[in-house]
Coordinates of C-alpha atoms in Angstrom, one line a residue:
Chain A
M1 CA -27.1 -36.5 -21.4
T2 CA -24.9 -35.6 -24.4
L3 CA -22.1 -33.1 -24.5
A4 CA -21.7 -30.9 -27.5
R5 CA -18.5 -31.4 -29.5
Q6 CA -17.6 -27.7 -29.1
D7 CA -17.9 -28.0 -25.3
V8 CA -15.4 -30.9 -25.4
A9 CA -13.1 -28.8 -27.7
K10 CA -13.2 -25.9 -25.3
V11 CA -12.4 -28.1 -22.3
A12 CA -9.5 -29.6 -24.3
M13 CA -8.2 -26.1 -25.1
L14 CA -8.4 -25.1 -21.4
A15 CA -6.5 -28.3 -20.5
R16 CA -4.0 -27.5 -23.2
L17 CA -4.8 -30.8 -24.9
E18 CA -4.5 -31.0 -28.7
L19 CA -7.0 -33.5 -30.0
S20 CA -7.4 -34.7 -33.6
D21 CA -10.9 -34.7 -35.1
A22 CA -11.2 -38.5 -34.5
E23 CA -10.0 -38.1 -30.8
L24 CA -12.6 -35.3 -30.3
D25 CA -15.3 -37.6 -31.6
T26 CA -14.2 -40.4 -29.2
M27 CA -13.9 -37.9 -26.3
T28 CA -17.3 -36.4 -26.9
S29 CA -18.9 -39.8 -26.8
E30 CA -17.0 -41.1 -23.8
L31 CA -17.3 -37.9 -21.8
S32 CA -21.0 -37.8 -22.5
K33 CA -21.3 -41.3 -20.9
I34 CA -19.4 -40.2 -17.8
V35 CA -21.4 -37.0 -17.4
G36 CA -24.6 -39.0 -18.0
F37 CA -23.6 -41.4 -15.3
V38 CA -22.9 -38.6 -12.8
S39 CA -26.1 -36.8 -13.7
L40 CA -28.0 -39.6 -12.1
L41 CA -27.4 -37.5 -9.0
D42 CA -29.8 -34.9 -10.5
E43 CA -32.6 -37.3 -9.6
L44 CA -32.1 -36.6 -5.9
D45 CA -34.0 -33.7 -4.3
T46 CA -31.3 -31.7 -2.6
A47 CA -33.3 -28.6 -2.0
A48 CA -33.1 -29.1 1.8
V49 CA -29.4 -30.2 1.9
P50 CA -26.9 -27.5 2.6
P51 CA -23.9 -27.2 0.2
L52 CA -20.9 -29.3 1.3
A53 CA -17.7 -27.4 1.2
H54 CA -15.5 -30.3 2.3
P55 CA -16.2 -34.0 2.9
L56 CA -14.3 -34.1 6.2
D57 CA -16.1 -32.8 9.2
T58 CA -12.9 -30.9 10.3
Q59 CA -12.3 -27.2 10.4
N60 CA -9.6 -24.6 11.3
V61 CA -6.4 -26.6 10.7
F62 CA -3.5 -24.1 11.0
R63 CA 0.2 -24.2 11.5
D64 CA 2.4 -21.6 13.2
D65 CA 4.3 -19.0 11.2
E66 CA 7.6 -20.8 11.9
P67 CA 10.2 -21.3 9.1
A68 CA 10.9 -24.9 8.1
P69 CA 13.9 -25.9 6.0
S70 CA 13.5 -25.5 2.2
L71 CA 14.9 -27.8 -0.4
T72 CA 18.4 -27.0 -1.8
T73 CA 18.2 -25.4 -5.3
A74 CA 19.8 -28.5 -6.8
A75 CA 17.1 -30.7 -5.2
A76 CA 14.3 -28.3 -6.3
L77 CA 15.5 -28.3 -9.9
Q78 CA 16.5 -32.0 -10.3
S79 CA 13.2 -33.2 -11.8
A80 CA 12.8 -30.2 -14.1
P81 CA 13.1 -31.1 -17.8
R82 CA 15.4 -28.1 -18.2
H83 CA 17.2 -25.8 -15.8
D84 CA 20.4 -23.8 -15.6
G85 CA 21.4 -24.6 -12.1
E86 CA 19.6 -21.5 -10.7
F87 CA 16.3 -21.2 -12.6
F88 CA 13.7 -23.5 -14.2
L89 CA 13.9 -23.0 -18.0
V90 CA 10.7 -23.0 -20.0
P91 CA 9.8 -22.0 -23.6
A92 CA 9.6 -18.2 -23.8
V93 CA 6.7 -16.6 -22.0
L94 CA 5.9 -13.1 -22.9
G95 CA 3.2 -11.0 -21.4
E96 CA 1.7 -10.8 -18.0
S97 CA 2.9 -12.7 -14.9
G98 CA 2.0 -12.8 -11.3
A99 CA -1.2 -13.9 -9.5
A100 CA -4.4 -12.8 -11.3
Chain B
M1 CA -3.9 17.3 -14.6
T2 CA -5.6 19.6 -12.1
A3 CA -8.9 19.1 -10.2
S4 CA -10.5 22.0 -12.0
A5 CA -9.7 20.4 -15.4
A6 CA -11.4 17.3 -14.2
T7 CA -14.6 19.0 -13.5
S8 CA -14.8 20.7 -16.9
E9 CA -14.5 17.4 -18.8
P10 CA -17.7 16.3 -20.7
Y11 CA -17.7 12.9 -18.9
T12 CA -17.3 11.3 -15.5
T13 CA -14.4 8.9 -15.0
V14 CA -15.5 5.8 -13.1
I15 CA -12.7 3.9 -11.4
G16 CA -12.5 0.7 -9.4
L17 CA -9.3 -0.8 -8.0
E18 CA -8.0 -4.3 -7.4
V19 CA -5.1 -4.3 -4.9
H20 CA -2.9 -7.2 -3.9
V21 CA -0.8 -6.8 -0.8
Q22 CA 1.8 -9.2 0.5
L23 CA 1.1 -10.1 4.2
Q24 CA 3.9 -9.6 6.6
T25 CA 4.5 -13.2 7.6
R26 CA 7.8 -15.0 8.1
T27 CA 6.7 -18.0 6.0
K28 CA 4.5 -18.8 3.0
L29 CA 0.8 -19.3 3.2
F30 CA 0.8 -23.1 3.0
C31 CA 4.4 -24.1 3.9
G32 CA 7.3 -23.1 6.1
C33 CA 9.5 -21.6 3.3
S34 CA 10.7 -18.1 4.0
T35 CA 9.1 -15.1 2.4
R36 CA 12.2 -12.9 2.7
F37 CA 12.7 -10.7 -0.4
G38 CA 15.8 -10.8 -2.5
A39 CA 17.1 -14.4 -1.8
A40 CA 18.9 -16.2 -4.6
P41 CA 16.5 -17.9 -7.1
N42 CA 14.8 -21.1 -6.1
T43 CA 16.3 -21.2 -2.6
Q44 CA 13.0 -20.7 -0.8
V45 CA 11.0 -23.6 -2.2
C46 CA 9.8 -27.0 -1.0
P47 CA 7.5 -29.8 -2.3
V48 CA 4.4 -27.8 -1.2
C49 CA 5.1 -24.6 -3.1
L50 CA 6.6 -26.4 -6.0
G51 CA 3.4 -28.4 -6.3
L52 CA 5.2 -31.8 -6.2
P53 CA 2.9 -34.8 -6.0
G54 CA 1.8 -35.9 -2.6
S55 CA 2.5 -32.6 -0.8
L56 CA -0.3 -31.0 1.2
P57 CA -0.8 -27.4 2.1
V58 CA -1.4 -26.3 5.8
M59 CA -2.6 -22.8 6.3
N60 CA -0.4 -20.2 8.1
R61 CA -2.4 -18.9 11.2
T62 CA -0.6 -15.5 11.2
A63 CA -1.5 -14.9 7.5
F64 CA -5.2 -15.5 8.3
T65 CA -5.0 -13.2 11.3
L66 CA -3.3 -10.4 9.4
A67 CA -5.9 -10.8 6.6
L68 CA -8.7 -10.6 9.2
K69 CA -7.1 -7.4 10.6
A70 CA -7.0 -5.8 7.2
A71 CA -10.7 -6.7 6.6
L72 CA -11.8 -5.5 10.0
A73 CA -9.9 -2.2 9.5
L74 CA -11.7 -1.8 6.2
G75 CA -15.1 -2.2 7.9
C76 CA -15.8 -5.5 6.2
R77 CA -18.4 -8.1 7.3
I78 CA -16.5 -11.2 8.3
A79 CA -18.0 -14.5 7.2
A80 CA -18.5 -17.0 9.9
F81 CA -17.6 -19.8 7.5
T82 CA -15.0 -19.6 4.7
K83 CA -13.2 -21.9 2.3
W84 CA -10.5 -21.9 -0.4
D85 CA -10.9 -22.7 -4.0
R86 CA -8.7 -23.7 -6.9
K87 CA -8.4 -21.2 -9.7
N88 CA -7.2 -23.3 -12.7
Y89 CA -5.0 -21.8 -15.4
F90 CA -1.7 -22.7 -17.0
Y91 CA 1.3 -20.5 -16.6
P92 CA 4.9 -21.4 -16.0
D93 CA 5.1 -19.4 -12.8
L94 CA 2.2 -21.4 -11.4
P95 CA 3.6 -24.8 -10.6
K96 CA 0.5 -26.6 -9.5
G97 CA -1.6 -25.5 -12.5
Y98 CA -4.0 -23.7 -10.2
Q99 CA -3.8 -20.9 -7.7
I100 CA -5.4 -21.4 -4.2
S101 CA -7.7 -18.5 -3.9
Q102 CA -11.2 -17.8 -2.7
Y103 CA -14.2 -17.7 -5.0
D104 CA -17.8 -17.8 -3.7
L105 CA -17.2 -17.7 0.0
P106 CA -14.5 -15.1 0.7
F107 CA -13.7 -14.5 4.4
S108 CA -14.9 -10.9 4.2
S109 CA -17.0 -8.5 2.1
D110 CA -18.9 -5.2 2.1
G111 CA -16.4 -2.8 3.6
H112 CA -15.4 0.8 2.9
L113 CA -12.5 3.2 3.3
E114 CA -12.9 7.0 3.1
V115 CA -10.3 9.3 1.7
T116 CA -10.2 13.1 2.3
D117 CA -8.2 15.4 0.1
P118 CA -6.2 17.5 2.6
K119 CA -6.6 20.4 0.1
G120 CA -10.4 20.1 0.4
G121 CA -10.9 19.0 -3.2
F122 CA -12.9 15.8 -2.3
V123 CA -14.1 13.4 0.3
R124 CA -14.8 10.0 -1.1
N125 CA -16.1 6.9 0.8
V126 CA -15.0 4.0 -1.3
G127 CA -16.9 0.7 -1.0
I128 CA -14.9 -2.5 -0.7
V129 CA -16.5 -5.5 -2.5
R130 CA -14.4 -8.1 -0.8
V131 CA -11.1 -8.9 0.8
H132 CA -9.8 -12.4 0.4
L133 CA -6.7 -14.5 1.1
E134 CA -4.8 -16.2 -1.7
E135 CA -1.3 -17.4 -2.7
D136 CA 1.1 -15.6 -5.0
A137 CA 2.6 -17.0 -8.1
G138 CA 6.4 -17.2 -8.9
K139 CA 8.3 -14.9 -11.2
S140 CA 9.1 -15.5 -14.8
M141 CA 11.9 -13.5 -16.5
H142 CA 12.5 -13.3 -20.2
D143 CA 15.6 -11.5 -21.5
E144 CA 14.9 -10.7 -25.1
A145 CA 18.2 -9.0 -25.5
A146 CA 20.0 -12.2 -24.7
G147 CA 18.3 -13.7 -27.8
T148 CA 17.5 -17.0 -26.1
A149 CA 14.2 -18.8 -26.6
D150 CA 13.9 -19.6 -22.8
S151 CA 12.2 -17.9 -20.0
R152 CA 13.7 -18.4 -16.5
I153 CA 11.4 -19.2 -13.6
D154 CA 12.1 -18.4 -9.9
L155 CA 9.5 -19.9 -7.6
N156 CA 10.7 -18.2 -4.3
R157 CA 7.5 -16.0 -4.4
A158 CA 5.2 -18.9 -5.2
G159 CA 2.9 -19.5 -2.2
T160 CA 3.5 -16.1 -0.6
P161 CA 0.3 -14.9 1.2
L162 CA -1.6 -12.1 -0.5
C163 CA -4.7 -10.2 0.5
E164 CA -6.8 -9.2 -2.5
I165 CA -8.8 -6.1 -2.0
V166 CA -11.4 -5.2 -4.6
T167 CA -13.2 -1.8 -4.5
Q168 CA -16.5 -0.8 -5.8
P169 CA -16.3 1.6 -8.9
D170 CA -16.6 4.5 -6.5
L171 CA -13.6 6.6 -7.4
R172 CA -14.2 9.6 -9.8
S173 CA -10.8 10.8 -10.8
P174 CA -7.1 9.7 -11.2
Q175 CA -6.2 12.0 -8.3
E176 CA -8.8 10.4 -6.1
A177 CA -7.5 6.9 -7.0
R178 CA -3.9 7.9 -6.0
A179 CA -5.1 9.6 -2.8
W180 CA -7.1 6.5 -1.9
L181 CA -4.2 4.2 -2.5
N182 CA -2.1 6.3 -0.2
E183 CA -4.7 6.0 2.5
L184 CA -5.0 2.3 2.0
K185 CA -1.2 1.8 2.2
L186 CA -1.0 4.0 5.3
L187 CA -3.7 1.9 7.0
L188 CA -2.1 -1.4 6.1
V189 CA 1.4 -0.3 7.2
Y190 CA -0.1 1.1 10.5
L191 CA -1.7 -2.2 11.1
G192 CA 1.5 -4.1 10.4
V193 CA -0.4 -6.1 7.8
S194 CA 2.0 -5.4 5.0
D195 CA 5.0 -3.2 4.3
C196 CA 3.3 -2.2 1.0
N197 CA 6.7 -1.8 -0.7
M198 CA 5.8 -1.5 -4.4
Q199 CA 9.5 -1.9 -5.6
E200 CA 9.6 -5.3 -4.0
G201 CA 6.1 -6.2 -5.3
S202 CA 4.5 -6.2 -1.8
L203 CA 1.7 -4.0 -3.2
R204 CA 0.3 -4.3 -6.8
V205 CA -2.6 -2.4 -8.3
D206 CA -4.8 -3.0 -11.3
A207 CA -7.5 -0.5 -12.2
N208 CA -10.8 -0.8 -13.9
V209 CA -11.9 2.3 -15.7
N210 CA -14.7 3.6 -18.0
L211 CA -16.5 6.8 -18.7
H212 CA -20.0 8.0 -18.1
I213 CA -20.9 10.5 -20.9
P214 CA -24.1 12.4 -20.6
Q215 CA -26.0 12.6 -23.9
P216 CA -28.2 15.4 -25.3
D217 CA -31.3 13.2 -24.7
G218 CA -30.4 12.8 -21.0
R219 CA -29.2 9.2 -21.4
I220 CA -25.8 8.3 -19.9
A221 CA -23.5 6.6 -22.4
K222 CA -21.0 4.2 -20.8
T223 CA -17.8 3.2 -22.5
P224 CA -16.5 -0.4 -22.3
I225 CA -14.6 -1.1 -19.1
V226 CA -10.8 -1.4 -19.5
E227 CA -8.6 -3.1 -17.0
I228 CA -5.1 -1.5 -16.7
K229 CA -2.1 -3.5 -15.5
N230 CA 1.6 -3.0 -15.1
M231 CA 1.5 0.2 -13.0
N232 CA 4.5 0.3 -10.8
S233 CA 3.8 3.3 -8.6
F234 CA 0.9 5.3 -7.3
R235 CA 2.0 8.1 -9.6
S236 CA 1.9 5.6 -12.5
V237 CA -1.7 4.7 -11.5
E238 CA -2.7 8.4 -11.6
R239 CA -1.0 8.9 -15.0
A240 CA -2.3 5.7 -16.5
L241 CA -5.9 6.6 -15.5
A242 CA -5.6 10.1 -16.8
Y243 CA -4.3 8.8 -20.1
E244 CA -6.9 6.1 -20.3
A245 CA -9.8 8.5 -19.7
V246 CA -8.7 10.7 -22.6
R247 CA -8.1 7.7 -24.8
Q248 CA -11.5 6.3 -24.1
Y249 CA -13.2 9.6 -24.8
D250 CA -11.4 9.8 -28.2
E251 CA -12.3 6.2 -29.0
W252 CA -15.9 6.8 -28.0
Q253 CA -16.2 9.8 -30.2
A254 CA -14.8 7.8 -33.1
T255 CA -16.7 4.5 -32.6
K256 CA -19.6 5.2 -30.2
A257 CA -18.9 1.8 -28.8
E258 CA -20.7 1.3 -25.5
L259 CA -20.3 -1.1 -22.5
G260 CA -21.5 -4.6 -23.3
T261 CA -20.8 -4.4 -27.1
T262 CA -17.2 -5.6 -26.8
P263 CA -15.4 -8.0 -24.5
K264 CA -13.6 -6.5 -21.5
Q265 CA -10.2 -5.3 -22.6
T266 CA -6.9 -5.5 -20.7
R267 CA -4.3 -2.8 -21.4
G268 CA -0.8 -2.5 -20.0
W269 CA 0.7 0.8 -18.9
D270 CA 3.9 1.7 -20.6
D271 CA 5.5 4.1 -18.2
P272 CA 8.3 5.6 -20.2
A273 CA 6.0 6.1 -23.2
G274 CA 3.2 7.3 -21.1
V275 CA 0.5 5.2 -22.9
T276 CA -1.6 2.1 -22.3
R277 CA -1.4 -0.7 -24.8
A278 CA -3.9 -3.5 -25.6
Q279 CA -3.0 -6.9 -24.1
R280 CA -4.7 -10.3 -24.6
H281 CA -8.4 -10.5 -23.8
K282 CA -9.2 -11.6 -20.3
E283 CA -10.6 -15.1 -20.0
E284 CA -14.2 -15.2 -18.6
S285 CA -14.1 -16.2 -15.0
S286 CA -15.9 -19.5 -15.7
D287 CA -12.9 -20.5 -17.7
Y288 CA -10.9 -20.7 -14.4
R289 CA -13.1 -23.7 -13.4
Y290 CA -13.1 -22.8 -9.7
F291 CA -13.9 -25.6 -7.3
P292 CA -13.3 -26.1 -3.6
D293 CA -9.8 -27.2 -2.7
P294 CA -10.1 -30.7 -1.2
D295 CA -6.6 -30.3 0.4
L296 CA -7.7 -27.5 2.7
V297 CA -10.5 -27.7 5.3
P298 CA -12.8 -24.7 5.8
V299 CA -12.2 -22.0 8.5
T300 CA -14.8 -20.7 10.9
V301 CA -14.5 -17.4 12.8
D302 CA -16.4 -16.5 16.0
E303 CA -17.0 -13.3 17.9
R304 CA -14.3 -14.0 20.5
Q305 CA -11.7 -14.3 17.8
L306 CA -12.8 -11.1 16.1
A307 CA -12.7 -9.3 19.5
E308 CA -9.1 -10.4 20.0
V309 CA -8.0 -9.2 16.6
R310 CA -9.8 -5.9 17.0
A311 CA -8.1 -5.4 20.4
S312 CA -4.7 -5.8 18.7
M313 CA -5.3 -3.2 16.0
G314 CA -4.6 0.1 17.6
E315 CA -6.0 3.3 16.2
P316 CA -6.3 3.5 12.4
P317 CA -4.8 6.6 10.8
A318 CA -8.3 8.2 10.2
V319 CA -9.0 8.1 14.0
L320 CA -5.4 8.9 15.0
R321 CA -5.5 12.2 13.1
G322 CA -8.4 13.4 15.2
T323 CA -6.9 12.1 18.5
L324 CA -3.6 13.7 17.8
A325 CA -5.1 17.1 16.9
A326 CA -7.3 17.1 20.1
K327 CA -4.6 15.8 22.5
W328 CA -1.8 18.1 21.4
R329 CA -3.9 21.1 20.2
I330 CA -2.4 21.0 16.8
S331 CA -4.3 21.8 13.6
P332 CA -6.0 19.1 11.6
Y333 CA -3.5 19.9 8.8
D334 CA -0.5 19.3 11.1
A335 CA -2.0 16.1 12.5
D336 CA -2.6 14.9 8.9
V337 CA 1.1 15.6 7.9
L338 CA 2.4 13.7 11.0
V339 CA 0.0 10.7 10.7
N340 CA 0.7 10.4 7.0
Q341 CA 4.4 9.9 7.8
G342 CA 3.7 6.7 9.6
R343 CA 3.5 5.3 13.1
D344 CA 7.2 5.8 14.0
I345 CA 7.0 9.5 13.2
V346 CA 3.9 9.8 15.4
A347 CA 5.6 8.0 18.2
Y348 CA 8.7 10.3 17.9
F349 CA 6.4 13.4 17.8
E350 CA 4.5 12.3 20.9
D351 CA 7.7 11.6 22.8
V352 CA 9.1 15.0 22.0
A353 CA 5.8 16.7 22.7
T354 CA 5.4 14.9 26.1
R355 CA 8.9 16.0 27.1
V356 CA 8.4 19.6 26.0
G357 CA 4.9 19.7 27.4
E358 CA 3.5 21.3 24.2
G359 CA 2.4 19.9 20.9
K360 CA 2.5 22.9 18.5
V361 CA 6.2 23.7 19.0
A362 CA 7.1 20.0 18.7
S363 CA 5.0 19.7 15.5
N364 CA 6.8 22.7 14.0
W365 CA 10.2 21.3 14.7
L366 CA 9.2 17.9 13.4
Q367 CA 7.8 19.3 10.2
Q368 CA 10.3 22.0 9.4
D369 CA 13.5 20.3 10.6
V370 CA 13.2 16.6 11.3
L371 CA 11.0 15.6 8.3
R372 CA 12.8 17.8 5.9
T373 CA 16.1 16.3 7.0
L374 CA 14.8 12.8 6.7
N375 CA 13.6 13.6 3.2
E376 CA 16.9 15.0 2.2
R377 CA 18.9 12.1 3.6
G378 CA 16.5 9.5 2.6
E379 CA 16.5 8.1 6.1
S380 CA 13.9 6.6 8.3
I381 CA 13.2 8.0 11.8
D382 CA 14.6 5.0 13.7
A383 CA 18.1 5.7 12.3
F384 CA 17.8 9.5 12.9
P385 CA 20.8 10.7 15.0
V386 CA 18.8 13.3 17.0
R387 CA 16.7 11.3 19.4
P388 CA 13.5 12.6 20.9
E389 CA 15.1 13.5 24.3
A390 CA 17.8 15.5 22.6
L391 CA 15.3 17.4 20.4
A392 CA 13.1 18.0 23.4
D393 CA 16.2 19.4 25.3
L394 CA 16.9 21.7 22.4
I395 CA 13.3 22.9 22.1
G396 CA 13.1 23.5 25.9
R397 CA 16.2 25.7 25.8
V398 CA 14.9 27.7 22.9
Q399 CA 11.6 28.2 24.9
K400 CA 13.5 29.3 28.0
G401 CA 15.3 31.9 25.8
E402 CA 18.8 30.4 26.2
F403 CA 19.1 31.1 22.5
D404 CA 16.8 32.0 19.6
T405 CA 15.2 29.7 17.0
S406 CA 17.8 30.4 14.3
R407 CA 20.6 29.6 16.8
G408 CA 18.6 26.5 17.7
R409 CA 18.6 25.5 14.1
E410 CA 22.4 25.8 13.9
I411 CA 22.7 23.7 17.0
F412 CA 20.3 21.1 15.5
A413 CA 22.4 21.0 12.3
E414 CA 25.5 20.3 14.4
M415 CA 23.7 17.7 16.5
L416 CA 22.7 16.0 13.3
A417 CA 26.2 16.1 11.9
S418 CA 28.0 15.0 15.0
G419 CA 25.4 13.0 16.9
R420 CA 26.3 15.0 20.1
S421 CA 24.1 16.4 22.8
V422 CA 22.8 20.0 23.0
A423 CA 25.2 20.8 25.8
D424 CA 28.2 19.4 24.0
V425 CA 27.3 21.3 20.8
V426 CA 26.7 24.5 22.7
A427 CA 30.1 24.2 24.3
S428 CA 32.0 23.3 21.0
L429 CA 30.4 26.1 19.0
G430 CA 31.5 28.5 21.8
I431 CA 27.9 29.4 22.4
A432 CA 28.0 30.7 26.0
V433 CA 24.6 31.1 27.4
V434 CA 24.3 34.8 28.3
D435 CA 23.0 35.1 31.9
D436 CA 20.4 37.7 32.8
A437 CA 22.7 40.1 34.7
D438 CA 25.1 40.2 31.7
L439 CA 22.3 40.8 29.3
V440 CA 20.9 43.7 31.4
A441 CA 24.4 45.3 31.6
L442 CA 24.8 45.0 27.9
C443 CA 21.4 46.6 27.2
R444 CA 22.2 49.5 29.5
E445 CA 25.4 50.1 27.6
L446 CA 23.5 50.0 24.3
L447 CA 20.9 52.5 25.5
A448 CA 23.6 54.9 26.7
E449 CA 25.2 54.8 23.3
N450 CA 22.0 55.3 21.3
P451 CA 20.1 58.2 22.8
K452 CA 18.2 58.7 19.5
I453 CA 16.7 55.2 19.5
V454 CA 15.7 55.6 23.1
A455 CA 14.0 58.9 22.3
D456 CA 12.2 57.3 19.3
V457 CA 10.9 54.4 21.4
R458 CA 9.7 56.7 24.1
G459 CA 8.0 58.7 21.4
G460 CA 6.0 55.6 20.6
K461 CA 8.1 54.0 17.8
E462 CA 8.8 50.6 19.4
Q463 CA 10.1 49.3 16.1
A464 CA 13.1 51.6 16.4
A465 CA 14.5 49.1 19.0
A466 CA 15.3 46.8 16.1
G467 CA 18.3 49.1 15.5
L468 CA 19.8 47.8 18.7
I469 CA 19.9 44.1 17.8
G470 CA 22.7 44.3 15.3
Q471 CA 24.8 46.3 17.8
A472 CA 24.1 43.8 20.5
K473 CA 25.2 40.9 18.3
K474 CA 28.5 42.7 17.7
K475 CA 29.1 43.1 21.4
N476 CA 28.2 39.5 22.1
P477 CA 27.3 37.0 19.4
N478 CA 25.6 34.7 21.9
V479 CA 22.8 37.1 22.9
N480 CA 19.2 36.1 22.0
P481 CA 17.8 39.0 19.8
A482 CA 14.3 38.6 21.2
K483 CA 15.6 38.9 24.7
V484 CA 17.7 41.9 23.9
R485 CA 14.7 43.7 22.4
Q486 CA 12.5 42.8 25.3
T487 CA 15.0 43.9 27.9
C488 CA 15.8 47.2 26.2
L489 CA 12.1 48.0 25.9
E490 CA 11.6 47.2 29.6
L491 CA 14.6 49.4 30.6
I492 CA 13.4 52.3 28.4
R493 CA 9.9 52.0 30.0
A494 CA 11.5 52.1 33.4
M495 CA 13.5 55.3 32.7

């Protein structure tokens, strides 16, 4: 099992990782080994095995719609690289927001 | 744009909608932080919705039940087994780097919601592809005027429960799309699933639109599908779709580009300018690298649960229109007006109608007086100063003939202004109720003074009696004109 260099480049782009050409070569070779190892599983016949949605045999875990204390704003912001006491500050984002 | 213009266009507009509504829960989907709108920034956040390491989500039961309610009301098939997936993308308002959503096993699918144009222009049964439950992202704000290089992030909204409702491309005009959204909103507000307040972002709509253009050889040319975003009202949806249809037709005439030859385009609606503008190209869905969220266990739904939710739903608007029209013998049009105003107005109407013992007159007063006043004052019915028992009292007195409708309206206006009862207003306006003996005496006087009118009426011209009303009002401003007329005619007949 070998991965194409361009597949690795795409995954890196999606993960927002900037890789040099040398790093891309290394990653392509190392990731190919990992994928090759995992692809051993392809040798199993799973035609009769239902897909597994979750490894735990547990379902329907809910909580009641009861408010619980939130963090203070100061505590929420304390680990942020930058904030103004009210908001997290990040490099300018222009364009769409909200859940897609 | 009018319906007749739509039918004369050389193409069919094909529209599908994707609607997100915020569910009416007290807390977020996976944590106990409040969902209240308008709080100070980053005051309703905790390790779970901030995506801090080691935190674990636990699903809100009420959110799931409300989503079930919406899906059942939309006629969806409910999956016996459902799970949640991570949708991976990077954006500063998405602290975890993924959104918890549903991908291949949504909890519901294959529904429909019909919309009827009350003016008779169309009836459209719109298919629902799926309804699923997911979390919202936070808000990012960028103040270009301030000239700073920073965007500010408020994560109060992150993790708020949303229902995503995706329709089939079944709508055929911007007007239909707007009408359908109104019907959807009405249904969800009736069910108590969402307040659907667009100003507060509780309801958001994206639209997919393209054109089907019949060709001389009989083939149908299909233009590339465009997704429109940034529409902040149902009116904007209608305007954006109307603009986009014309834009696509112009573009097709220039390029002849058809569906499948270009990637799907996203355009943003610029409301003040009244145009759509190209945005970045949408990533292919495989780029989101969905996979099952290992932090959440699956959910199963059985028939008993569904029966419970169904039992709590009440009548949806489409059914209530028919029920109301039949029960109170009002026209389908009147029932439509009342139901479209919401559940509280219907309750107010039924209260008044029950007390008066008649639907039609209650419906008239509701539509002509109550709804108009609410509109003018921008109030909701629960804060309306004239309560159902007071309005019913007023209508009852008009029906008994204590005063006529126009006097009734004056009393209504005074009740509205002062919040007082009918009896108090009648007393304060100096409206003495004229008793029958007084009225007869007054009419006899009038007839004695107007022999010509009496003669005309006896000669068959009943309308001549109208000449007596003004004189009667001069003698006693409190008389009911209709009763004066009726009493005079009876007296003349008895002569």
